[in-house]
CSV table of C-alpha atoms and ligand atoms in Angstrom, one decimal:
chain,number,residue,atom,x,y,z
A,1,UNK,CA,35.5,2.9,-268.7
A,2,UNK,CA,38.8,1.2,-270.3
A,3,UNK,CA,41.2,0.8,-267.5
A,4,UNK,CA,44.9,2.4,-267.3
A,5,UNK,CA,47.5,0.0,-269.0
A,6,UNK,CA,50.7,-0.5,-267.3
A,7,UNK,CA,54.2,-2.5,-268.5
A,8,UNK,CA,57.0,-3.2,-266.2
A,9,UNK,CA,60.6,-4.0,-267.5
A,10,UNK,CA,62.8,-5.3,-265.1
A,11,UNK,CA,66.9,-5.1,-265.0
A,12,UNK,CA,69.2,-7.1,-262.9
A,13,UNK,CA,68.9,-9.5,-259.7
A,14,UNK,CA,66.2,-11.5,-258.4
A,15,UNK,CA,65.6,-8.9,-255.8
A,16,UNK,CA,64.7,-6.9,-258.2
A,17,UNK,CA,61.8,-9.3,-259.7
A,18,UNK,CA,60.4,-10.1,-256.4
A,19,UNK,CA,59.7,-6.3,-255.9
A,20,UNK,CA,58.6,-5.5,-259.2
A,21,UNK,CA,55.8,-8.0,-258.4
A,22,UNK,CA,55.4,-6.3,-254.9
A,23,UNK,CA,55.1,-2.9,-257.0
A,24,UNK,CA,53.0,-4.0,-259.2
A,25,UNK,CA,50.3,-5.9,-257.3
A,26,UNK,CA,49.5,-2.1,-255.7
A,27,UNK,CA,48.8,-1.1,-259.2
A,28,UNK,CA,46.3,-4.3,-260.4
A,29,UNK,CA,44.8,-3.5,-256.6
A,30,UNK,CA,43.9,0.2,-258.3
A,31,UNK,CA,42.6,-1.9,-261.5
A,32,UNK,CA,45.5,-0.9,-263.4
A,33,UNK,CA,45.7,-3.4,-266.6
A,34,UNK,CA,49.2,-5.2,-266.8
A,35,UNK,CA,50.0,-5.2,-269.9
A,36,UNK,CA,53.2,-6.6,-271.6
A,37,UNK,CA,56.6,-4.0,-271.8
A,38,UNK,CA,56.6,-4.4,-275.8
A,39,UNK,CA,52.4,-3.8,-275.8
A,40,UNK,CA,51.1,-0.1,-275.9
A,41,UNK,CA,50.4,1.5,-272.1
A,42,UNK,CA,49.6,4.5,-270.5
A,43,UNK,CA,52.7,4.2,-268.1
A,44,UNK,CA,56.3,2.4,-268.5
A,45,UNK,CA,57.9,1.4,-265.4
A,46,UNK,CA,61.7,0.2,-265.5
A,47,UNK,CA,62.7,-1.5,-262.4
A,48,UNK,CA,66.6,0.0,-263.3
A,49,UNK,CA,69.8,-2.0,-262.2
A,50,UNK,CA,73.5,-0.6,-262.0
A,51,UNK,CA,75.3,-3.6,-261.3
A,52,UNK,CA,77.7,-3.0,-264.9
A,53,UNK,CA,78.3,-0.4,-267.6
A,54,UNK,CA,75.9,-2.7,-269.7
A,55,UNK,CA,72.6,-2.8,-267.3
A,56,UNK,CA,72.3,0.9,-267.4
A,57,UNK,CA,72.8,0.4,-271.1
A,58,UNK,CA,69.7,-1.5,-271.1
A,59,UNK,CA,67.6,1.1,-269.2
A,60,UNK,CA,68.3,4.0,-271.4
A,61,UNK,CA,67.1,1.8,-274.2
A,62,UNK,CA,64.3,0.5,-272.4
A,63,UNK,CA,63.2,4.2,-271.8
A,64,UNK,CA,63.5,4.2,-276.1
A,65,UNK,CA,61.8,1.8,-276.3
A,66,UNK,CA,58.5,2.8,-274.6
A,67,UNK,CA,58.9,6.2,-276.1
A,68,UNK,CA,58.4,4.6,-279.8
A,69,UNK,CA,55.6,2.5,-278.7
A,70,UNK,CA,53.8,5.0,-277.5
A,71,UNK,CA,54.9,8.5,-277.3
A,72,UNK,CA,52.2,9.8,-274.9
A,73,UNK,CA,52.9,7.2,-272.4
A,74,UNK,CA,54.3,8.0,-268.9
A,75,UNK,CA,57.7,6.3,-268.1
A,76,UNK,CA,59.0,6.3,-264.5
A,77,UNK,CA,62.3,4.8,-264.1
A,78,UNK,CA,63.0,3.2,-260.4
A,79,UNK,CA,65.6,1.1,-258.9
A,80,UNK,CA,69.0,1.6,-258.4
A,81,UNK,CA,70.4,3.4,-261.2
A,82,UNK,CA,67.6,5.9,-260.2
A,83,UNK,CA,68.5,5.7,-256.5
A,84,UNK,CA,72.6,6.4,-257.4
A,85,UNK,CA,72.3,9.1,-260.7
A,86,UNK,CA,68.7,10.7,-260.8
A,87,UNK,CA,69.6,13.7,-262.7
A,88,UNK,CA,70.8,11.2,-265.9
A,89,UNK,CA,67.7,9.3,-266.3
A,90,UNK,CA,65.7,12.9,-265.1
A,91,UNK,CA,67.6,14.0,-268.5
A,92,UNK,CA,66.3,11.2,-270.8
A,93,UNK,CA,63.8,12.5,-272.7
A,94,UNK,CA,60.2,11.5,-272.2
A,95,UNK,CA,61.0,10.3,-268.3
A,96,UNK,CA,58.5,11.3,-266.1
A,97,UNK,CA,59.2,9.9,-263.3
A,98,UNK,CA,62.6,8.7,-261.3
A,99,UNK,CA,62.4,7.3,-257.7
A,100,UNK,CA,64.9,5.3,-255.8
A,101,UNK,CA,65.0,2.1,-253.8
A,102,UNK,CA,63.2,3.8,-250.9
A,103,UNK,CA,60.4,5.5,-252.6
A,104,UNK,CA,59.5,3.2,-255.2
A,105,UNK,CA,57.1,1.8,-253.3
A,106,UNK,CA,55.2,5.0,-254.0
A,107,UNK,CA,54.9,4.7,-257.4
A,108,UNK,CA,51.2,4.1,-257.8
A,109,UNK,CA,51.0,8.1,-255.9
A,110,UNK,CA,53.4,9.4,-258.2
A,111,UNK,CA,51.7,8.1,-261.3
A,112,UNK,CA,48.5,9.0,-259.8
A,113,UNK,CA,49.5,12.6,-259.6
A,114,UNK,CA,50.3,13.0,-263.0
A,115,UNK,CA,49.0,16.2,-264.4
A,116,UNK,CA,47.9,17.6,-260.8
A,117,UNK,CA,50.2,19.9,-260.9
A,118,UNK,CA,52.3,18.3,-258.2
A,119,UNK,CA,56.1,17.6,-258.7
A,120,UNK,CA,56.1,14.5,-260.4
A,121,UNK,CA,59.8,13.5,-260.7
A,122,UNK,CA,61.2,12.5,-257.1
A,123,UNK,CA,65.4,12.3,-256.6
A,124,UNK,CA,66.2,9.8,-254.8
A,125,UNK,CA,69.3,11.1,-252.6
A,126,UNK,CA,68.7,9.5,-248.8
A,127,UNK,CA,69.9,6.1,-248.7
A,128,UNK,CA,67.8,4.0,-248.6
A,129,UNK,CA,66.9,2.5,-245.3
A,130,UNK,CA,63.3,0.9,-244.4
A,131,UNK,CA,62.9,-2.5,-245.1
A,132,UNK,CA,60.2,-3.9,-247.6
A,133,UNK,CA,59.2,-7.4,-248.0
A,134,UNK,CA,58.3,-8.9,-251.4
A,135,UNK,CA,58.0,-11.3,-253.3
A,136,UNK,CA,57.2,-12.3,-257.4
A,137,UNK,CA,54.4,-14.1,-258.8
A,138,UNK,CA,54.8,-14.1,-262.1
A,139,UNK,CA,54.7,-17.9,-263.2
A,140,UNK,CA,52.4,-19.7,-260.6
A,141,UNK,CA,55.0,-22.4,-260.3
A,142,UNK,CA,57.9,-20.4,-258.4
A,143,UNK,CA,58.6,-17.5,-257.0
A,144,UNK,CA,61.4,-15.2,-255.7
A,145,UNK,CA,61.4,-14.5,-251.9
A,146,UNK,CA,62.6,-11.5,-251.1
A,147,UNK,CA,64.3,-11.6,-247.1
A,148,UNK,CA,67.3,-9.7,-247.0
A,149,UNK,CA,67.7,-6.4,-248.3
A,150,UNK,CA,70.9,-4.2,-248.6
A,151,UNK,CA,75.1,-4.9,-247.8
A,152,UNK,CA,77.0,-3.4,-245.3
A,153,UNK,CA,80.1,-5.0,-246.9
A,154,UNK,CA,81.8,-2.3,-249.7
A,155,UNK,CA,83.5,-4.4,-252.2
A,156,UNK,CA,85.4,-2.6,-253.9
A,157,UNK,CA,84.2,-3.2,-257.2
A,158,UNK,CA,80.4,-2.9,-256.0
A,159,UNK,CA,78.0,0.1,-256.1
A,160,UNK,CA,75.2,-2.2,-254.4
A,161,UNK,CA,75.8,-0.7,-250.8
A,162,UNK,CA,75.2,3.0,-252.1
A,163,UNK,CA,72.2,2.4,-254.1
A,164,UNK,CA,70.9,-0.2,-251.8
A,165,UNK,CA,71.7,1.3,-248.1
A,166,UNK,CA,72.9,-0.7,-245.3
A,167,UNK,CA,72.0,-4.7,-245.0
A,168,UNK,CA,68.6,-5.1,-243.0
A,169,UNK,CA,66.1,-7.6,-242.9
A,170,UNK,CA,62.5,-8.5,-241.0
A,171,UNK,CA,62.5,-10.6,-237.9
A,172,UNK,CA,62.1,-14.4,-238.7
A,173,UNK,CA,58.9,-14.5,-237.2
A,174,UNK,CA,57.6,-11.9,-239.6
A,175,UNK,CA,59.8,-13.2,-242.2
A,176,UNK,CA,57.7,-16.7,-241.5
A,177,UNK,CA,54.5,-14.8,-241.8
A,178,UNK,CA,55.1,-13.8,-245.1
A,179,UNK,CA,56.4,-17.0,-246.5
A,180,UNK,CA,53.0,-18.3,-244.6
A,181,UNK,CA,51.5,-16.4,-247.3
A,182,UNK,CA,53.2,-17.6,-250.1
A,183,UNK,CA,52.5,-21.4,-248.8
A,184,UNK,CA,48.8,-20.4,-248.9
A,185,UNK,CA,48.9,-20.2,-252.7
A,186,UNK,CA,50.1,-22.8,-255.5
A,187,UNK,CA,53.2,-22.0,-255.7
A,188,UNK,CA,56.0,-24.8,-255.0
A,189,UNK,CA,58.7,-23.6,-254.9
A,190,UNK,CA,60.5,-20.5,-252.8
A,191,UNK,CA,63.8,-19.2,-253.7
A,192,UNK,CA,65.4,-17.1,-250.9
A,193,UNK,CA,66.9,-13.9,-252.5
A,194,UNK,CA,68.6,-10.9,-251.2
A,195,UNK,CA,71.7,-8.2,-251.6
A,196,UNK,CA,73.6,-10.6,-249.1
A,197,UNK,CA,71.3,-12.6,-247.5
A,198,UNK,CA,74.1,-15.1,-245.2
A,199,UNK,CA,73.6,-11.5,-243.4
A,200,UNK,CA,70.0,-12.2,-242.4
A,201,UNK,CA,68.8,-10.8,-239.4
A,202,UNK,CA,72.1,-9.7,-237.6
A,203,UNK,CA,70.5,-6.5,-237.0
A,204,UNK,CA,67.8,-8.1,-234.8
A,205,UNK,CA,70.1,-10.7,-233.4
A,206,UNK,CA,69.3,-13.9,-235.4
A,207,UNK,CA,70.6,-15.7,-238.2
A,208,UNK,CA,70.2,-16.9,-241.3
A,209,UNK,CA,70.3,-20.7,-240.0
A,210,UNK,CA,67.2,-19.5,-237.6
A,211,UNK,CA,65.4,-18.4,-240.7
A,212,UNK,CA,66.3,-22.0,-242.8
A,213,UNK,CA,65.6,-23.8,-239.7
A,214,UNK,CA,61.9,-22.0,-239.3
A,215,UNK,CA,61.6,-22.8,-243.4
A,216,UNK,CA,62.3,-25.9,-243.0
A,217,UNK,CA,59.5,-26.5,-241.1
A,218,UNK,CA,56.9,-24.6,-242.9
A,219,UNK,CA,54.3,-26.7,-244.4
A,220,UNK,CA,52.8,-26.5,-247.8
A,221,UNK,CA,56.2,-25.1,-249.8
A,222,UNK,CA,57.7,-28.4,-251.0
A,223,UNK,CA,60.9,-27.1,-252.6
A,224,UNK,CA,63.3,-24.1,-251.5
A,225,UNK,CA,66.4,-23.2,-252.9
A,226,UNK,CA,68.9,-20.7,-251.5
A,227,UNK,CA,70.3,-17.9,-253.8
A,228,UNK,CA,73.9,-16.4,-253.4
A,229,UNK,CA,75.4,-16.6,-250.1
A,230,UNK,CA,78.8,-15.4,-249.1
A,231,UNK,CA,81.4,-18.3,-249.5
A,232,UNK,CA,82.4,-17.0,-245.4
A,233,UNK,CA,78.5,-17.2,-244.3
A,234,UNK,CA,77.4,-20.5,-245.8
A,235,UNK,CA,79.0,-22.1,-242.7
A,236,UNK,CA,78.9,-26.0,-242.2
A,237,UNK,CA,75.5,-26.1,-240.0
A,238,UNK,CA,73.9,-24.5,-243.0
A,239,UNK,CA,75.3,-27.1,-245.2
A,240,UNK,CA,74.3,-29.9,-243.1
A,241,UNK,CA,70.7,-28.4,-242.8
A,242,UNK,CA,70.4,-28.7,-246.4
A,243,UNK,CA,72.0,-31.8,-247.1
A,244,UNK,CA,68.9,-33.3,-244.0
A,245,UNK,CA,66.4,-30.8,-245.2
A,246,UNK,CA,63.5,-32.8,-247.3
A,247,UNK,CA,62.7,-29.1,-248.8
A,248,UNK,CA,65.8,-27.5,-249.3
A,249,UNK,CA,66.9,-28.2,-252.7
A,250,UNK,CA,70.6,-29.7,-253.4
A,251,UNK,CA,71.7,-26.2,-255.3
A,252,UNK,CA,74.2,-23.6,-253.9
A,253,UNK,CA,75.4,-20.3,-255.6
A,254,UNK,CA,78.8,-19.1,-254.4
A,255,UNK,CA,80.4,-15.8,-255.2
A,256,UNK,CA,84.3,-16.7,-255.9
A,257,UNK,CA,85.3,-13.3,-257.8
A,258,UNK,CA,88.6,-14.4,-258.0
A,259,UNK,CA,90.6,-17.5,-257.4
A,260,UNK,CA,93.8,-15.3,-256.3
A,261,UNK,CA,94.2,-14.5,-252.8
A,262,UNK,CA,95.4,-10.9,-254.0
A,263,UNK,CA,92.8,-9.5,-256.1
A,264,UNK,CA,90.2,-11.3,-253.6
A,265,UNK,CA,92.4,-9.0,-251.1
A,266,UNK,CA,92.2,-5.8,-253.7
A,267,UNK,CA,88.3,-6.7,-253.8
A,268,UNK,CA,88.2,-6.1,-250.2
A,269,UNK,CA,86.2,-9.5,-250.0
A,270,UNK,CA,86.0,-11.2,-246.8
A,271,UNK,CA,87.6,-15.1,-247.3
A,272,UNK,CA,90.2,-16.0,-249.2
A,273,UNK,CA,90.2,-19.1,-251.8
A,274,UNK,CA,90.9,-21.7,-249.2
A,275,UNK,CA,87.5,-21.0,-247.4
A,276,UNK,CA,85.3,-21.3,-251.0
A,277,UNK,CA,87.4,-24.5,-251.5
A,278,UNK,CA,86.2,-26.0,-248.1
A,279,UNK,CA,82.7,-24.7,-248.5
A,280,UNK,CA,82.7,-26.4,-252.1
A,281,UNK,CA,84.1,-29.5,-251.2
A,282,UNK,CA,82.1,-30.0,-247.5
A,283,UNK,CA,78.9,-29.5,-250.1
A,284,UNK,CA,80.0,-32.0,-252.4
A,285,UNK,CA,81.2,-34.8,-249.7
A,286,UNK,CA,77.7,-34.5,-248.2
A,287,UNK,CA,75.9,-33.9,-251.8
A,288,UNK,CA,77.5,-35.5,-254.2
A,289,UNK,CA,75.3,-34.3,-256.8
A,290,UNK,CA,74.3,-30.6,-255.9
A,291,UNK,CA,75.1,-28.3,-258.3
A,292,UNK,CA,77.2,-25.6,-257.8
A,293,UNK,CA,77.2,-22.1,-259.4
A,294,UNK,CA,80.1,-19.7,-259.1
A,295,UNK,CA,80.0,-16.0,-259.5
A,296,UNK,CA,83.4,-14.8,-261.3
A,297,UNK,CA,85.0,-11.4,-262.2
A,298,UNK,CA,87.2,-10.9,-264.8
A,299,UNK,CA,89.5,-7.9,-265.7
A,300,UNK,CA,89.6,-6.6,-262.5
A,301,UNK,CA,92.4,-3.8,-261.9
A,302,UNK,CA,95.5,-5.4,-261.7
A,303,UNK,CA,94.3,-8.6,-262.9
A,304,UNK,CA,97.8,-10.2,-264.0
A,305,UNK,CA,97.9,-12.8,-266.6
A,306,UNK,CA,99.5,-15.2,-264.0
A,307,UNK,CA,96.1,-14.1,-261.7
A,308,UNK,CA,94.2,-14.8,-264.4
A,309,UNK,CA,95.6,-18.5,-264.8
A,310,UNK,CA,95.6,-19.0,-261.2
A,311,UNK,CA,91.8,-17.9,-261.6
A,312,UNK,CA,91.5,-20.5,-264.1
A,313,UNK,CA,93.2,-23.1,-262.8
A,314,UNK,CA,91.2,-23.0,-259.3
A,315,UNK,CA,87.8,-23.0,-260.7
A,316,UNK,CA,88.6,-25.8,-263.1
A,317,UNK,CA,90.1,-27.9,-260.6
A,318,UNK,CA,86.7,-27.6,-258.2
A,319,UNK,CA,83.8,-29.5,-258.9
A,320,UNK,CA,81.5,-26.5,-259.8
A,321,UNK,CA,78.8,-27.3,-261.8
A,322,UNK,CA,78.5,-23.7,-263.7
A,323,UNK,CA,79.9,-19.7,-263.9
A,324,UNK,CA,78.4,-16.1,-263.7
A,325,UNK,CA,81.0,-14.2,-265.6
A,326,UNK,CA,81.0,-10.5,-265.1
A,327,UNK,CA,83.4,-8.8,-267.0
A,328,UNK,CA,84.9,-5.9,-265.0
A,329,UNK,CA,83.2,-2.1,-265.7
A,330,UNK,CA,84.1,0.7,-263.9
A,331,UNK,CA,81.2,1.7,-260.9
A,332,UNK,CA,81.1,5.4,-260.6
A,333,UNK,CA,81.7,5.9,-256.9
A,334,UNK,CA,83.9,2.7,-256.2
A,335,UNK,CA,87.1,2.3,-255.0
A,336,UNK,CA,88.2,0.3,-257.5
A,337,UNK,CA,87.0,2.5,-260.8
A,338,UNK,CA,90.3,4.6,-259.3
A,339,UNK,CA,92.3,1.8,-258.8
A,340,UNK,CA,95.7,1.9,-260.8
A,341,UNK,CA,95.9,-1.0,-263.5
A,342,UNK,CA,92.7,-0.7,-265.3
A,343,UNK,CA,92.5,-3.1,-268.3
A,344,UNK,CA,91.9,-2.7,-272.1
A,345,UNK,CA,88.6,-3.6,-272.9
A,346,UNK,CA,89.8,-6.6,-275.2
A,347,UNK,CA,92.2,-7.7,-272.6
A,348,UNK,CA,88.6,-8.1,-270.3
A,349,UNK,CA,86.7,-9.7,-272.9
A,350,UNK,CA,89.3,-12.4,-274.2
A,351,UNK,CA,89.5,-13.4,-270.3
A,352,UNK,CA,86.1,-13.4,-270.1
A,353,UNK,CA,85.4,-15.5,-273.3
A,354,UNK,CA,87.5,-18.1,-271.3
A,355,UNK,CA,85.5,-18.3,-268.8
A,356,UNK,CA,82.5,-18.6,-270.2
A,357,UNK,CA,84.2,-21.6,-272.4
A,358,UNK,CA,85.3,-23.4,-268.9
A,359,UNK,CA,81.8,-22.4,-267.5
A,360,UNK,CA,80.4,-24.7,-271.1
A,361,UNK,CA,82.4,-27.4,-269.9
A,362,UNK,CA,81.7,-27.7,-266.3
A,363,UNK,CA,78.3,-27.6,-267.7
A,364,UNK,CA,78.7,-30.2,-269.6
A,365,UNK,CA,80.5,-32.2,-267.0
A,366,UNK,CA,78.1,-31.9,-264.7
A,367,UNK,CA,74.7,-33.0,-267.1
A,368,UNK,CA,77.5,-36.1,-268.0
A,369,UNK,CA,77.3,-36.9,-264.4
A,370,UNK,CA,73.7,-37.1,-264.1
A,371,UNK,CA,72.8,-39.0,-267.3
A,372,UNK,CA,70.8,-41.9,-266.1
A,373,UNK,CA,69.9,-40.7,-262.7
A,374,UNK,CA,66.4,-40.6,-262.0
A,375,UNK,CA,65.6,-36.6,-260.3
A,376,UNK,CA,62.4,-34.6,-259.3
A,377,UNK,CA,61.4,-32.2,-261.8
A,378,UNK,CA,58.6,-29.3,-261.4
A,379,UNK,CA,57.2,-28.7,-264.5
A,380,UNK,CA,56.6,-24.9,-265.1
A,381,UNK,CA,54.0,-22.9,-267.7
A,382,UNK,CA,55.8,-21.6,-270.2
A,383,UNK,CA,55.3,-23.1,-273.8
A,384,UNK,CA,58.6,-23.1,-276.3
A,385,UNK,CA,57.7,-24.7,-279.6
A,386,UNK,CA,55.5,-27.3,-278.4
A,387,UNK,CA,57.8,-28.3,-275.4
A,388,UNK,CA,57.7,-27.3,-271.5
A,389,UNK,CA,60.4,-26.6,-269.2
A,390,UNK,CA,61.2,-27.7,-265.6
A,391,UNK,CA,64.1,-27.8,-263.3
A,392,UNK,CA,65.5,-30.7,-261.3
A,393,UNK,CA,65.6,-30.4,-257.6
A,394,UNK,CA,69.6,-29.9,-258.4
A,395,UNK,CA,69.0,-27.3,-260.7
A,396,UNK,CA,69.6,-29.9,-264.6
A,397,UNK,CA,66.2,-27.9,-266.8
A,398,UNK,CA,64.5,-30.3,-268.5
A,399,UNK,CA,62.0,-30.6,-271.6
A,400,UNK,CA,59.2,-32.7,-272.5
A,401,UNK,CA,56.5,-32.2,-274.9
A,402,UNK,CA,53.6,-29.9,-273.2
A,403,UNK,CA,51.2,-31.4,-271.5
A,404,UNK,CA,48.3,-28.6,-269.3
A,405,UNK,CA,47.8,-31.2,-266.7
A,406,UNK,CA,51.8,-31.3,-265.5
A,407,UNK,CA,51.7,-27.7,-265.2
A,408,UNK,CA,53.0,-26.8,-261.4
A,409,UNK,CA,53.5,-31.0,-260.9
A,410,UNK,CA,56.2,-32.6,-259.4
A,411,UNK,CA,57.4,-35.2,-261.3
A,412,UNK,CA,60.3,-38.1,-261.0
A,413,UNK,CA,61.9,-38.3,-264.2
A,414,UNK,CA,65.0,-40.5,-265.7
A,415,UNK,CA,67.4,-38.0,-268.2
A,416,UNK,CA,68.1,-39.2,-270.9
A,417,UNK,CA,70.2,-36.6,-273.0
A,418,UNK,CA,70.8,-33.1,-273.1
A,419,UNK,CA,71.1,-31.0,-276.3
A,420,UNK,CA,73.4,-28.5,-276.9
A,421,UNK,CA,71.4,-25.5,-275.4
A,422,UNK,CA,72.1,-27.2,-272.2
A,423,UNK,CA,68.2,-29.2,-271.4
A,424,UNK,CA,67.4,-32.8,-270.7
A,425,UNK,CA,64.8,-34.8,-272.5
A,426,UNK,CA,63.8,-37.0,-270.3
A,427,UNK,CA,62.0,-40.2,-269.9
A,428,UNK,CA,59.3,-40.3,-267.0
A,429,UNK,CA,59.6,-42.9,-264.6
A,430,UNK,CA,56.7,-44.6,-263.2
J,1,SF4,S1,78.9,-8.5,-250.7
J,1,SF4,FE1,80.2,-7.1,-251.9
J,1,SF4,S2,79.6,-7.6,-254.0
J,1,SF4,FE2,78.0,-8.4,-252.7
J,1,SF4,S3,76.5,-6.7,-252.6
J,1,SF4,FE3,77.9,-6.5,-250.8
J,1,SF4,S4,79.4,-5.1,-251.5
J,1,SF4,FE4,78.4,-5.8,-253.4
């Protein structure tokens, strides 16, 4: 009997991916095929992300796009878009299926229930509030940890909180169990992802440190790098544990927002500039060559053109190696999508096209600094013209011509040069 074909399409943060994978390994455990998003399947599952105006955008025309591959298919839309405005994706045409954060992991039910007769489509109105681990397998090489969930923080500007419920998390023991797990297979690296996860286990009384600590001295991961952390979280002792650790990669990713004291205030975020500054610079005295990325949001309400500049000024006078631009949208539900001073579109997105030009030459300065150093590169699967693709344990990608047996290797390399898509050729040193 041919088996039931199933694609996943996923939106939005690394979160997302590692319980896509979580979701999905239920499905190939009920011999479902896994089939790619653009091949013909029974069912279409979009793992849906509301972060901006733009990744909602992309679910309604992921939803089109199953439709026209196959109109008889199934498509279930999950995730937080779901979990926030049900009734809009249960309009779509040709959507089965709409669950939310907490009953997504009941998709393989739903799906299986198609045609009983039973109500197929779900609302997804609690907030979410059990805790799931997860985490992705998709290339063998790396994968995406999942150890925090949720933010009990209410940015302004953030839906997150709503569609995600409060911050929670597993003990460390049990959050060392599953990363046991993980260390059992090939892969070699881990990267630690979550909603906020410098939050980690306050619920239960721990910490994140505790959790890094208890990582540090797992064996069988070799590499392990730390997604976003809150610039007032990543204190000094978790700065120092990296900078010691043998395992925990020289790579930090800070969310700045905004370099104004003001708008950080109007953001409701919890530090002001001077703290990121600290954090940057304690990294960079103890790490001279991590790499730094910033998260930054520009057009916010109010946004001045003197807060803009200020905004400017700050990040380019840090040693940060690259930016996440957002360009402010409106988040139904937020504080701040009623905030007097909203801005003209082309006011966002000639700010924005700044930053991502100060984000090219950071970039730049950074690869500059490292031409001629000698770094550790894990070689991943994918093939691109002949080539394959690796990062260095501080985070510079890399390219050499493909080669089966490097595949998941660790391997020193010297760089050489980078091209202007921003990857090293390298020579290998011996
Ligand atoms: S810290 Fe702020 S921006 Fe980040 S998820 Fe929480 S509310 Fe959203």
């Amino acid at each position: 009997m041919n088996k039931k074909k199933i694609a996943f399409q996923t939106f939005g943060c690394k979160l997302n991916f590692a319980e896509t994978s979580a979701i999905a390994r239920k499905f190939t455990d009920a011999d479902y095929e896994m089939v790619d998003f653009k091949d013909h399947a029974n069912f279409y599952v979009i793992h849906s992300c509301t972060v901006t105006a733009q990744a909602e955008k992309k679910t309604r025309a992921a939803i089109r796009q199953a439709k026209r591959k196959n109109p008889e298919a199934a498509v279930a839309v999950i995730g937080c878009y779901s979990q926030l405005r049900p009734e809009e994706l249960k309009s779509q045409q040709g959507v089965e299926i709409v669950l939310g954060n907490s009953d997504k992991y009941d998709l393989l039910s739903h799906i299986e229930s198609l045609g009983t007769g039973k109500e197929s489509a779900t609302s997804a109105t609690a907030r979410p509030v059990s805790y799931e681990p997860g985490f992705s397998m998709g290339d063998r090489t790396r994968t995406f940890f999942k150890v925090q969930d949720g933010c009990d923080y209410f940015c302004t500007f953030c839906a997150i909180p709503f569609a995600r419920g409060r911050s929670r998390s597993a003990t460390v023991a049990e959050t060392l169990e599953v990363a046991a797990k993980i260390s059992a297979t090939e892969v070699k690296e881990i990267i630690l992802t979550g909603v906020n996860i410098g939050d980690f286990g306050r619920q239960n009384n721990e910490t994140f440190l505790q959790l890094l600590q208890g990582l540090d001295q797992l064996n069988g991961i070799e590499r392990i790098r730390i997604s976003s952390v809150e610039p007032e979280l990543l204190n000094d002792e978790i700065i120092r544990l990296v900078a010691e650790s043998k395992k925990f990669m020289p790579h930090f990713h800070i969310p700045l927002q905004s370099g104004t004291d003001r708008i950080l205030e109007l953001m409701k975020r919890k530090y002001k500039r001077g703290v990121f500054k600290q954090r940057v610079d304690f990294i960079k005295q103890l790490m001279p060559d991590a790499c730094i990325a910033a998260d930054v949001i520009t057009g916010f309400p109010g946004e001045t053109e003197e807060d803009f500049a200020q905004t400017f000024d700050f990040i380019q006078s840090l040693p940060i190696s690259y930016l996440h631009v957002f360009t402010y949208s409106k988040r139904p539900g937020t504080k701040a999508a009623i905030m007097a001073g909203q801005l003209p579109d082309t006011v966002k997105q000639h700010r924005s096209r700044l930053l991502h030009q100060l984000s090219d030459e950071k970039k730049n300065i950074f690869y500059n600094e490292n031409r001629g150093t000698i770094r550790q590169v894990l070689w991943e699967s994918d093939i691109e013209n002949g080539f394959m693709h690796g990062f260095t344990d501080n985070y510079i990608r890399c390219k050499k011509p493909h080669d089966l047996n490097s595949v998941n290797q660790i391997e020193s390399v010297t760089l050489l040069e980078h091209d202007t898509d921003g990857t090293y050729t390298i020579s290998i040193a011996r």
